[in-house]
Amino acid sequence: MSEAMELPAQDTPLRDNVDFLLARASALLSSTLNATLAPLGLRMRPFAILALAAFEPKMNQREIAEYLRLDPSQVVTLVDGLESQGWVQRLPDPRDRRTNLVAATAEGLDRLEQARAVTREAEDRLHSDLTAEDLQTLASLLRRIAFI
Amino acid sequence: MSEAMELPAQDTPLRDNVDFLLARASALLSSTLNATLAPLGLRMRPFAILALAAFEPKMNQREIAEYLRLDPSQVVTLVDGLESQGWVQRLPDPRDRRTNLVAATAEGLDRLEQARAVTREAEDRLHSDLTAEDLQTLASLLRRIAFI
DNA sequence: TATTGTTATACTCTATAACTATA
DNA sequence: TATAGTTATAGAGTATAACAATA
């Protein structure tokens, strides 16, 4: 039978581990933003796709999948949902009949602006301990570990 | 019917948004570490609980839940799994018969060391673009948004 | 009355494989 | 042969509510 053990040498408390902090910050972010977006009928992933459909209307589903690090089959489901709400359209690509270009509709752009307003507020609360310069530093460090 | 819209003003491309970067870095981290830990019969959340049970053997389940930002009911299931493997034990708290103190066993400490070895390697690869100083900066910034 | 742990349930997210139509 | 999209399925993660034992 195993006996309970006493404290071993503790060289990296979880609170000092960058990956633990990354996971915890991300969990806090997604639960906060999902709750914030719920009244608008959105969640983080469809919101991100809607933003891409608005900002980069010439992206196809595979490009969206790579950009958001999703499986292409997840993009199918998420675009289905956005399309059934009338917020995005699948447009044919005249250069390749296999691909769908995903573009925001007028209603989608409108909903996106509402979503950006409420998420901006939530993000301001989440980031209230950081200065604008801190946020820029954080973004630049994260960019170097987010696209490996 | 909704017409597809042209590019609107693009004031925050997703790639410059700190929360998008946070979510993407975290997704990359968890999929990488889960794949790395799979051969050891672990995933990120049980691994984190095992680490707490080793480093802080006097934590009860509610404290673990708060520390890892999990619901107490999730901790029940995760501790069940670790206990059935013989890696942690639930110990009675002499001061409060409601609570379980979660402590690592000898086998659990052994498994934890194996897990820390393989995850350290994976983390080194994920962070190879950052210096030690960058990582310290990143940890200190994340700490300020991870515990709100 | 409030808290700790537990059970139950529903939904979301992730990972994988197989298929079709096009290239 | 390879790629874009789709369908299907299983397992992991998250969120809530209700309950028993104990404080």
Short mmCIF file of C-alpha atoms in Angstrom, two decimals, chain B residues 39-119:
data_model
loop_
_atom_site.label_atom_id
_atom_site.label_comp_id
_atom_site.label_asym_id
_atom_site.label_seq_id
_atom_site.Cartn_x
_atom_site.Cartn_y
_atom_site.Cartn_z
CA PRO B 39 1.76 7.88 -22.96
CA LEU B 40 2.00 8.41 -19.18
CA GLY B 41 -1.75 8.13 -18.71
CA LEU B 42 -2.02 11.81 -17.84
CA ARG B 43 -3.49 14.98 -19.25
CA MET B 44 -2.99 18.60 -18.27
CA ARG B 45 -5.62 18.86 -15.54
CA PRO B 46 -4.78 15.65 -13.66
CA PHE B 47 -1.10 16.55 -14.06
CA ALA B 48 -1.73 19.90 -12.39
CA ILE B 49 -3.61 18.26 -9.52
CA LEU B 50 -0.87 15.69 -9.08
CA ALA B 51 1.66 18.53 -8.90
CA LEU B 52 -0.40 20.29 -6.22
CA ALA B 53 -0.79 17.04 -4.30
CA ALA B 54 3.00 16.70 -4.33
CA PHE B 55 3.98 20.32 -3.72
CA GLU B 56 1.15 21.30 -1.39
CA PRO B 57 -0.02 18.09 0.25
CA LYS B 58 -2.26 19.90 2.67
CA MET B 59 -4.65 21.29 0.06
CA ASN B 60 -8.24 20.12 0.17
CA GLN B 61 -10.42 19.70 -2.91
CA ARG B 62 -12.04 23.12 -2.66
CA GLU B 63 -8.64 24.81 -2.49
CA ILE B 64 -7.47 22.81 -5.50
CA ALA B 65 -10.60 23.86 -7.37
CA GLU B 66 -9.92 27.54 -6.65
CA TYR B 67 -6.23 27.31 -7.45
CA LEU B 68 -6.87 25.67 -10.84
CA ARG B 69 -10.09 27.52 -11.55
CA LEU B 70 -12.10 24.31 -11.75
CA ASP B 71 -15.56 23.54 -10.44
CA PRO B 72 -15.44 21.39 -7.26
CA SER B 73 -17.36 18.67 -9.09
CA GLN B 74 -14.62 18.47 -11.71
CA VAL B 75 -12.05 18.01 -8.96
CA VAL B 76 -14.04 15.04 -7.65
CA THR B 77 -13.79 13.26 -10.99
CA LEU B 78 -10.13 14.15 -11.53
CA VAL B 79 -9.07 13.05 -8.03
CA ASP B 80 -11.09 9.84 -8.51
CA GLY B 81 -9.01 9.10 -11.60
CA LEU B 82 -5.69 9.84 -9.90
CA GLU B 83 -6.70 7.84 -6.83
CA SER B 84 -7.74 4.80 -8.89
CA GLN B 85 -4.26 4.84 -10.45
CA GLY B 86 -2.76 4.95 -6.96
CA TRP B 87 -1.08 8.30 -7.56
CA VAL B 88 -2.89 10.34 -4.90
CA GLN B 89 -4.72 9.60 -1.67
CA ARG B 90 -7.63 11.32 -0.01
CA LEU B 91 -6.66 11.83 3.64
CA PRO B 92 -9.04 12.85 6.41
CA ASP B 93 -8.57 16.32 7.83
CA PRO B 94 -8.52 15.92 11.61
CA ARG B 95 -9.80 19.48 11.98
CA ASP B 96 -12.82 19.17 9.66
CA ARG B 97 -14.48 15.90 8.78
CA ARG B 98 -16.09 17.37 5.65
CA THR B 99 -12.82 17.93 3.83
CA ASN B 100 -10.41 15.64 1.97
CA LEU B 101 -6.73 16.49 1.93
CA VAL B 102 -5.21 15.31 -1.34
CA ALA B 103 -1.68 13.94 -1.10
CA ALA B 104 0.59 12.27 -3.66
CA THR B 105 1.73 8.69 -3.06
CA ALA B 106 5.25 7.42 -3.74
CA GLU B 107 4.03 6.11 -7.11
CA GLY B 108 2.42 9.48 -7.77
CA LEU B 109 5.67 11.33 -7.08
CA ASP B 110 7.47 8.96 -9.40
CA ARG B 111 4.93 9.47 -12.18
CA LEU B 112 5.03 13.21 -11.60
CA GLU B 113 8.79 13.28 -12.13
CA GLN B 114 8.40 11.40 -15.42
CA ALA B 115 5.68 13.81 -16.47
CA ARG B 116 7.76 16.83 -15.55
CA ALA B 117 10.65 15.51 -17.63
CA VAL B 118 8.62 15.09 -20.80
CA THR B 119 6.66 18.31 -20.39
#
